[in-house]
Structures are given as C-alpha cells and as structure tokens.
PDB file of C-alpha atoms in Angstrom:
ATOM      1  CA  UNK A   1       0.000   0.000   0.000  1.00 70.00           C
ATOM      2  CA  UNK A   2       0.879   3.292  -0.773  1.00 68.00           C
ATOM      3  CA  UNK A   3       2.548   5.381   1.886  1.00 62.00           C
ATOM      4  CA  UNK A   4       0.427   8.867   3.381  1.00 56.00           C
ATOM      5  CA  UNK A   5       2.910  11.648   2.759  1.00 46.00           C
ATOM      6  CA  UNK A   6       0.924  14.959   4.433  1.00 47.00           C
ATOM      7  CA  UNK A   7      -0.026  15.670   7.989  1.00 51.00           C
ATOM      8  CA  UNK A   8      -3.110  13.856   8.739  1.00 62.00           C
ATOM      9  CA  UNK A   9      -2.202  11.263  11.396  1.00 72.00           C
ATOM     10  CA  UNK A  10      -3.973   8.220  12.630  1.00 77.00           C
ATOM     11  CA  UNK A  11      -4.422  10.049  16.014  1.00 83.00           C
ATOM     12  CA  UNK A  12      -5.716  13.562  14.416  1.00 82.00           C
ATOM     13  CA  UNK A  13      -8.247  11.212  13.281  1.00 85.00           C
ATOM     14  CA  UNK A  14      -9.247   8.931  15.617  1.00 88.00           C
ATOM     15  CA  UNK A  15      -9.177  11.695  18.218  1.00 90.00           C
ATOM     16  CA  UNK A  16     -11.634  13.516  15.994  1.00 89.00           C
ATOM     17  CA  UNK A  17     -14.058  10.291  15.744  1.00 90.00           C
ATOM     18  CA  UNK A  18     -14.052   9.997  19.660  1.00 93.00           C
ATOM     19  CA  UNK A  19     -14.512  13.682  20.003  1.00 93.00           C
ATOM     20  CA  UNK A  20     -17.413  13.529  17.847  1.00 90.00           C
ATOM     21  CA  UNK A  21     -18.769  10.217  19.217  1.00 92.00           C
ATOM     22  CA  UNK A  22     -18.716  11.416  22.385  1.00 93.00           C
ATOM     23  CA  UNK A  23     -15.871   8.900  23.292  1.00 94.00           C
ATOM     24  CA  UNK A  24     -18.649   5.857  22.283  1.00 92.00           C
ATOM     25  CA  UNK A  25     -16.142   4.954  18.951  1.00 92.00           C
ATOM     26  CA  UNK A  26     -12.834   4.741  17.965  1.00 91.00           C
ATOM     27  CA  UNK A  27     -11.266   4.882  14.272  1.00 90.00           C
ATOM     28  CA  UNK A  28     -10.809   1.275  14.418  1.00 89.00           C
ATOM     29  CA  UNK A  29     -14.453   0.997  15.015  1.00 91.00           C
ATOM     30  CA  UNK A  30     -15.488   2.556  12.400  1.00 92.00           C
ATOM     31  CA  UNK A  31     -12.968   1.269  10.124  1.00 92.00           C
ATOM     32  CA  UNK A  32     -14.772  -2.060  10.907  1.00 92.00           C
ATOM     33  CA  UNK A  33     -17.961  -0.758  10.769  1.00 93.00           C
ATOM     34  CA  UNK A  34     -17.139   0.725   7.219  1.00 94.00           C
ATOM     35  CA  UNK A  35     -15.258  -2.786   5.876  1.00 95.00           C
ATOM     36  CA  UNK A  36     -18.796  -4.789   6.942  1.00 94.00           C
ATOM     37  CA  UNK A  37     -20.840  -2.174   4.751  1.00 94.00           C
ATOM     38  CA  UNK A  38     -18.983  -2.562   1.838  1.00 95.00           C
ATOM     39  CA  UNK A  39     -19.211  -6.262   2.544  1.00 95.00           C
ATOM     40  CA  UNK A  40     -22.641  -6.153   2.892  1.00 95.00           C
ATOM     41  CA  UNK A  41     -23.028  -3.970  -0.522  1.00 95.00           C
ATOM     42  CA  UNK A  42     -21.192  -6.409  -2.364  1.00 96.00           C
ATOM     43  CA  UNK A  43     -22.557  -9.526  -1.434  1.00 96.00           C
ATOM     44  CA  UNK A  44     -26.019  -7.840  -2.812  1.00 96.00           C
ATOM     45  CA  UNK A  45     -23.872  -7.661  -5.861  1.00 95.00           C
ATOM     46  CA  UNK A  46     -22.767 -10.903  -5.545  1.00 96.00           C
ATOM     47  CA  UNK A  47     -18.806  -9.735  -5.414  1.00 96.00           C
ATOM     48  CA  UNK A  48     -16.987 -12.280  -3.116  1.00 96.00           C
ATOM     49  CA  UNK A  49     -14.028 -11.815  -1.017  1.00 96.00           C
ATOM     50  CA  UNK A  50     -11.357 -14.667  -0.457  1.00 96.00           C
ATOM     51  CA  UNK A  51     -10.290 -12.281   2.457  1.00 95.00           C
ATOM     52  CA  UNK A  52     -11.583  -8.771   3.809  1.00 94.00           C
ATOM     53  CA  UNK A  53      -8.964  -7.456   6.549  1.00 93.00           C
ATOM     54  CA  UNK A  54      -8.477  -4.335   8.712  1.00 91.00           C
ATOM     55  CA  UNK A  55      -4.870  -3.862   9.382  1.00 87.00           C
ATOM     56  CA  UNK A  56      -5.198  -2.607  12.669  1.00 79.00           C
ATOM     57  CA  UNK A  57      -1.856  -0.863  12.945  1.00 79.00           C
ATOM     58  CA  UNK A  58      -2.180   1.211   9.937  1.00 79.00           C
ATOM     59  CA  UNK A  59      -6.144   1.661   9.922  1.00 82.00           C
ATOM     60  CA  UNK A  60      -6.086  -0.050   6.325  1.00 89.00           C
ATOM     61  CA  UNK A  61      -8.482  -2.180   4.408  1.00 94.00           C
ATOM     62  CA  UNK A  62      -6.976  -5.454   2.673  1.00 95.00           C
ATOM     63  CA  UNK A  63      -9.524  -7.359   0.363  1.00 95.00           C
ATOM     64  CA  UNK A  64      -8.831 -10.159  -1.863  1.00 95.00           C
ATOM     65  CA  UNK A  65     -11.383 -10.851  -3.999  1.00 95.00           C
ATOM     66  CA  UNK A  66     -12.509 -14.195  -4.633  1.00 95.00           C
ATOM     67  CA  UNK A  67     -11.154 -15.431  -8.471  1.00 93.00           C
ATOM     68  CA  UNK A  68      -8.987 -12.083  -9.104  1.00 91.00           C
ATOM     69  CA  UNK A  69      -5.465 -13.525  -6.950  1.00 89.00           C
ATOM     70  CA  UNK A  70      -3.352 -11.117  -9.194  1.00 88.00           C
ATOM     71  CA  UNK A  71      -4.962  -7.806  -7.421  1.00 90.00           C
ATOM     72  CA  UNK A  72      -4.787  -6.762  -4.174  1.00 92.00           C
ATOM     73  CA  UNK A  73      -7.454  -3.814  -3.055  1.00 95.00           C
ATOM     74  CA  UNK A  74      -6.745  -1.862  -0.056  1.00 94.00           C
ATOM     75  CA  UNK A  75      -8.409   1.502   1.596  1.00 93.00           C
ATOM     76  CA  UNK A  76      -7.571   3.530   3.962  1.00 89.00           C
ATOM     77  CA  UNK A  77      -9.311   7.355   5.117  1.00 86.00           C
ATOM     78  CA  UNK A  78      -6.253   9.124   3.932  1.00 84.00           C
ATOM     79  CA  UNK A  79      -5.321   7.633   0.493  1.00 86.00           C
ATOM     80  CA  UNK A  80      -8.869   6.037  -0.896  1.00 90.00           C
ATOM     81  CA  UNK A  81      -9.767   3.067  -2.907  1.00 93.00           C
ATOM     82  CA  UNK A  82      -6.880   1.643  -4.895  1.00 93.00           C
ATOM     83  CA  UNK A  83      -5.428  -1.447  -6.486  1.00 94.00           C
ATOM     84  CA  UNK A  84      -2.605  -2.971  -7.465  1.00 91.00           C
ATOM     85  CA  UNK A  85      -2.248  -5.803 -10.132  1.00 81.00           C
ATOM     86  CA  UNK A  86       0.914  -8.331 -10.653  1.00 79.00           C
ATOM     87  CA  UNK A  87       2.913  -5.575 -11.810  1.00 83.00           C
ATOM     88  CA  UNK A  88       2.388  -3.952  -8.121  1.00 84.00           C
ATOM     89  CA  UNK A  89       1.703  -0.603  -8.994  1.00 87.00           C
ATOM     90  CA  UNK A  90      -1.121   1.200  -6.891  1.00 89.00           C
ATOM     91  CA  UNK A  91      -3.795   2.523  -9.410  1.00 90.00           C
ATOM     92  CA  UNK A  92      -6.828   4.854  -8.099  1.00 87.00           C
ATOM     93  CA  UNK A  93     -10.168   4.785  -9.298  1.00 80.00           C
ATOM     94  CA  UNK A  94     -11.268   7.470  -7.218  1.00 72.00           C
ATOM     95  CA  UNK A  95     -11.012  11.493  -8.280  1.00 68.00           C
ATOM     96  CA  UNK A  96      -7.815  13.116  -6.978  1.00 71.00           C
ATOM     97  CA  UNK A  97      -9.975  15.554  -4.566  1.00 76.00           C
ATOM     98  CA  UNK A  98      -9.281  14.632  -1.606  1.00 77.00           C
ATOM     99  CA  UNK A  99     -12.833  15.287  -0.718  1.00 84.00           C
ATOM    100  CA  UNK A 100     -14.600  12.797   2.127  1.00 86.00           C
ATOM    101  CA  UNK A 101     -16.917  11.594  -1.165  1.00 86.00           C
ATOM    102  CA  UNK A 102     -13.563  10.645  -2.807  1.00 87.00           C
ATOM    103  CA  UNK A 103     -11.736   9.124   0.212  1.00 88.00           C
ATOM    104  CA  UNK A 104     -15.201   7.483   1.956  1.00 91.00           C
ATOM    105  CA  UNK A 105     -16.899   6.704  -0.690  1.00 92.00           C
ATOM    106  CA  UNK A 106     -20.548   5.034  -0.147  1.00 92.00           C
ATOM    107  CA  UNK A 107     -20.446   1.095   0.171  1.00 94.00           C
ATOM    108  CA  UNK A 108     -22.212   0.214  -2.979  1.00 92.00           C
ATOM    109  CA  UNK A 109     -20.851   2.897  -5.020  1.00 92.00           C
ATOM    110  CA  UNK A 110     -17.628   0.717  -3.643  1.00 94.00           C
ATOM    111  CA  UNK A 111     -19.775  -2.777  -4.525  1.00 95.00           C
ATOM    112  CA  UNK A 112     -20.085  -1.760  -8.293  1.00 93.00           C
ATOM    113  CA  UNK A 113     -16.088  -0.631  -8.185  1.00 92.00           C
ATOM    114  CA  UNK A 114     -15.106  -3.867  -7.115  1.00 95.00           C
ATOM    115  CA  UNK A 115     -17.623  -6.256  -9.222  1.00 94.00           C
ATOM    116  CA  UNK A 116     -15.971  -3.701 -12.071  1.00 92.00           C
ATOM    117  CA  UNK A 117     -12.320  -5.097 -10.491  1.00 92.00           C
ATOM    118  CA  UNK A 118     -13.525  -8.681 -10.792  1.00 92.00           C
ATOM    119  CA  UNK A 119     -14.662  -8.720 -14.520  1.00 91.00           C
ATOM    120  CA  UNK A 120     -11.720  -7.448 -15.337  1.00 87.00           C
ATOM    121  CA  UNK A 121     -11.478  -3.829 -15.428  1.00 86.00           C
ATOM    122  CA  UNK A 122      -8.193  -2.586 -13.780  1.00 85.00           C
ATOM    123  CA  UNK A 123      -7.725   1.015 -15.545  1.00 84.00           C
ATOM    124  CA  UNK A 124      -6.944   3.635 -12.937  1.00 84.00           C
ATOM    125  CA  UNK A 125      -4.648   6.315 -12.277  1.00 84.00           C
ATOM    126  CA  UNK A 126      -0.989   7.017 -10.275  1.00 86.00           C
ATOM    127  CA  UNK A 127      -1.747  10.015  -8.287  1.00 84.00           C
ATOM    128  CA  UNK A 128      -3.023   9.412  -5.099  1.00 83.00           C
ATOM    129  CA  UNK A 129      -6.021  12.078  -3.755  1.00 82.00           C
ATOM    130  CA  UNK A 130      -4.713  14.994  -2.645  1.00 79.00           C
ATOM    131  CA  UNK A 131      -4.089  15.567   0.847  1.00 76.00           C
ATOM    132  CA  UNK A 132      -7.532  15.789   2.620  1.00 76.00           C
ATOM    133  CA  UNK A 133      -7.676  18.455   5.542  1.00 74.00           C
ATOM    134  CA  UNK A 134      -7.379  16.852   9.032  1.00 68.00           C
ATOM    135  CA  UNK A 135      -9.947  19.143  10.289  1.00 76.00           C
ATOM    136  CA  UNK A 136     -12.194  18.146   7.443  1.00 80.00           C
ATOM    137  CA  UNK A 137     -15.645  17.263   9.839  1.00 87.00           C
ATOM    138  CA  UNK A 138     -17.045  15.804   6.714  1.00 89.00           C
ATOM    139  CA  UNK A 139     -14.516  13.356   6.655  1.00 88.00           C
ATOM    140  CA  UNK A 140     -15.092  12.622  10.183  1.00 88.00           C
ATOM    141  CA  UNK A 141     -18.592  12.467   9.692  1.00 89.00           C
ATOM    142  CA  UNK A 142     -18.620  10.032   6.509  1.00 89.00           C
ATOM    143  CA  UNK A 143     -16.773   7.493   8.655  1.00 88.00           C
ATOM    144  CA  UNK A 144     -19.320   7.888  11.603  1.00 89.00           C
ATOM    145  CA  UNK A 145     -21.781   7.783   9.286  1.00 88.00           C
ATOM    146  CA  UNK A 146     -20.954   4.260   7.763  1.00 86.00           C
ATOM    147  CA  UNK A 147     -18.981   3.390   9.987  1.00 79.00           C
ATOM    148  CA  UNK A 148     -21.999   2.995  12.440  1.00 75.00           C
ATOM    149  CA  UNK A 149     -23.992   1.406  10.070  1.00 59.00           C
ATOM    150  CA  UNK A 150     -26.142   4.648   9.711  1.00 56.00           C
ATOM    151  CA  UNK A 151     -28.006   5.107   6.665  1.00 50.00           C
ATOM    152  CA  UNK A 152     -27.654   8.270   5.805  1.00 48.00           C
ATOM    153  CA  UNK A 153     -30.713   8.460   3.304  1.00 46.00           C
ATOM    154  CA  UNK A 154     -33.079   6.618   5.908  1.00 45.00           C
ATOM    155  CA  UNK A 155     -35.369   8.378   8.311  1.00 40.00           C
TER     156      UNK A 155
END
C-alpha cells in the first residue's frame, strides 16, 4: 500500500471520531464498521471476497477478492480506494480531490467498483487524492456515518 505523505495522522483522526462520538467509537471501530458495509453492498452484488482485513496498525483495508489472486485492493481514510495488479503498482479509481466523497466513498458505489475489479477492469490512475484536511468534519462524519452502520438516506 501506498505510503500517506501529508499531515493527517492516525491520532488527528481517531481523536476527531471519539470527540465527535462522544468517546462511544474509535477509528478502528469505524474502520470495521465501514469494511462490513462494503461487505454487505457487495454480497447484494454478488462480489466475493477470499479475504476482507483491517490492518489494525495502519487503519487499512486489505480485500482479496474471490477469483482475481493477481490484485490486491486496499483503503484507507487518507489515500482512498486503490489497487494494485501483478505488476504492483497502486492505481486509483477514485477522483484526486481529496474530498470525504472521494476518500469514503458510499459502500455500494464501492460494490459496483469492485464487481468492475472482478470482470476485469483494472484502468486507474498514479496520483493518489490529494491531501484531505485533518480538520475536514465531513470526513469525520462520513466514517461515523458508515462506519456505524447509519443510513444516511433513511429516516
């Protein structure tokens, strides 16, 4: 995985989601939280996952999906979505804002990126997102959001 180079630490972060949370969640809550929507999303899409990991000491996502051994997918709330294929270069299929909707990205707009992966799509692009703000609420708010399970379109 592709290495954060800005400001925006793992603490800024998870201090901001227990701030916010009133202390009730951590960043590796909803980190897990986030992993089992996207889970959920794609198994209505009927994507499957040989594996579907939270690295717990750098707050990443690892996926493998089931059939597709030459790519490894991996998120985490500072870099996005992104792949990497036998050759082992990252690729990004997310815009290069480093807007929340570009670095948390709804689960089953996620779903239909990775059933995309597993046909056989694997175009993307080498620039990471920019660097996102790490006082950017609606970052912090995307991951409570989903994180939590919360629909945010429900009542």
């Amino acid at each position: 995985m592709p290495e954060a180079t800005h400001g925006m630490t793992y603490e800024s972060l998870d201090g901001a989601v227990r701030t916010r949370s009133n202390g009730r969640l951590t960043m590796a809550d909803t980190v897990h939280g986030y992993l089992e929507d996207v889970r959920h999303a794609a198994g209505i899409m009927q994507v499957e996952f040989d594996s579907a990991d939270v690295d717990q000491q750098r707050v990443v996502v690892e996926l493998a999906l089931t059939g597709v051994p030459d790519v490894r997918v991996n998120w985490s709330p500072d870099l996005g979505w992104c792949f990497a294929g036998g050759d082992g270069v990252w690729l990004y299929r997310v815009g290069i804002e480093s807007d929340a909707a570009s670095l948390v990205p709804d689960p089953d707009e996620v779903a239909g990126w990775l059933r995309v992966l597993a046909t056989g799509e694997r175009t993307g692009h080498q620039d990471p997102p920019a660097p996102p703000d790490p006082d950017d609420e609606a970052l912090v708010d995307r991951l409570l959001t989903f994180g939590t399970g919360t629909d945010p379109y429900g009542p």
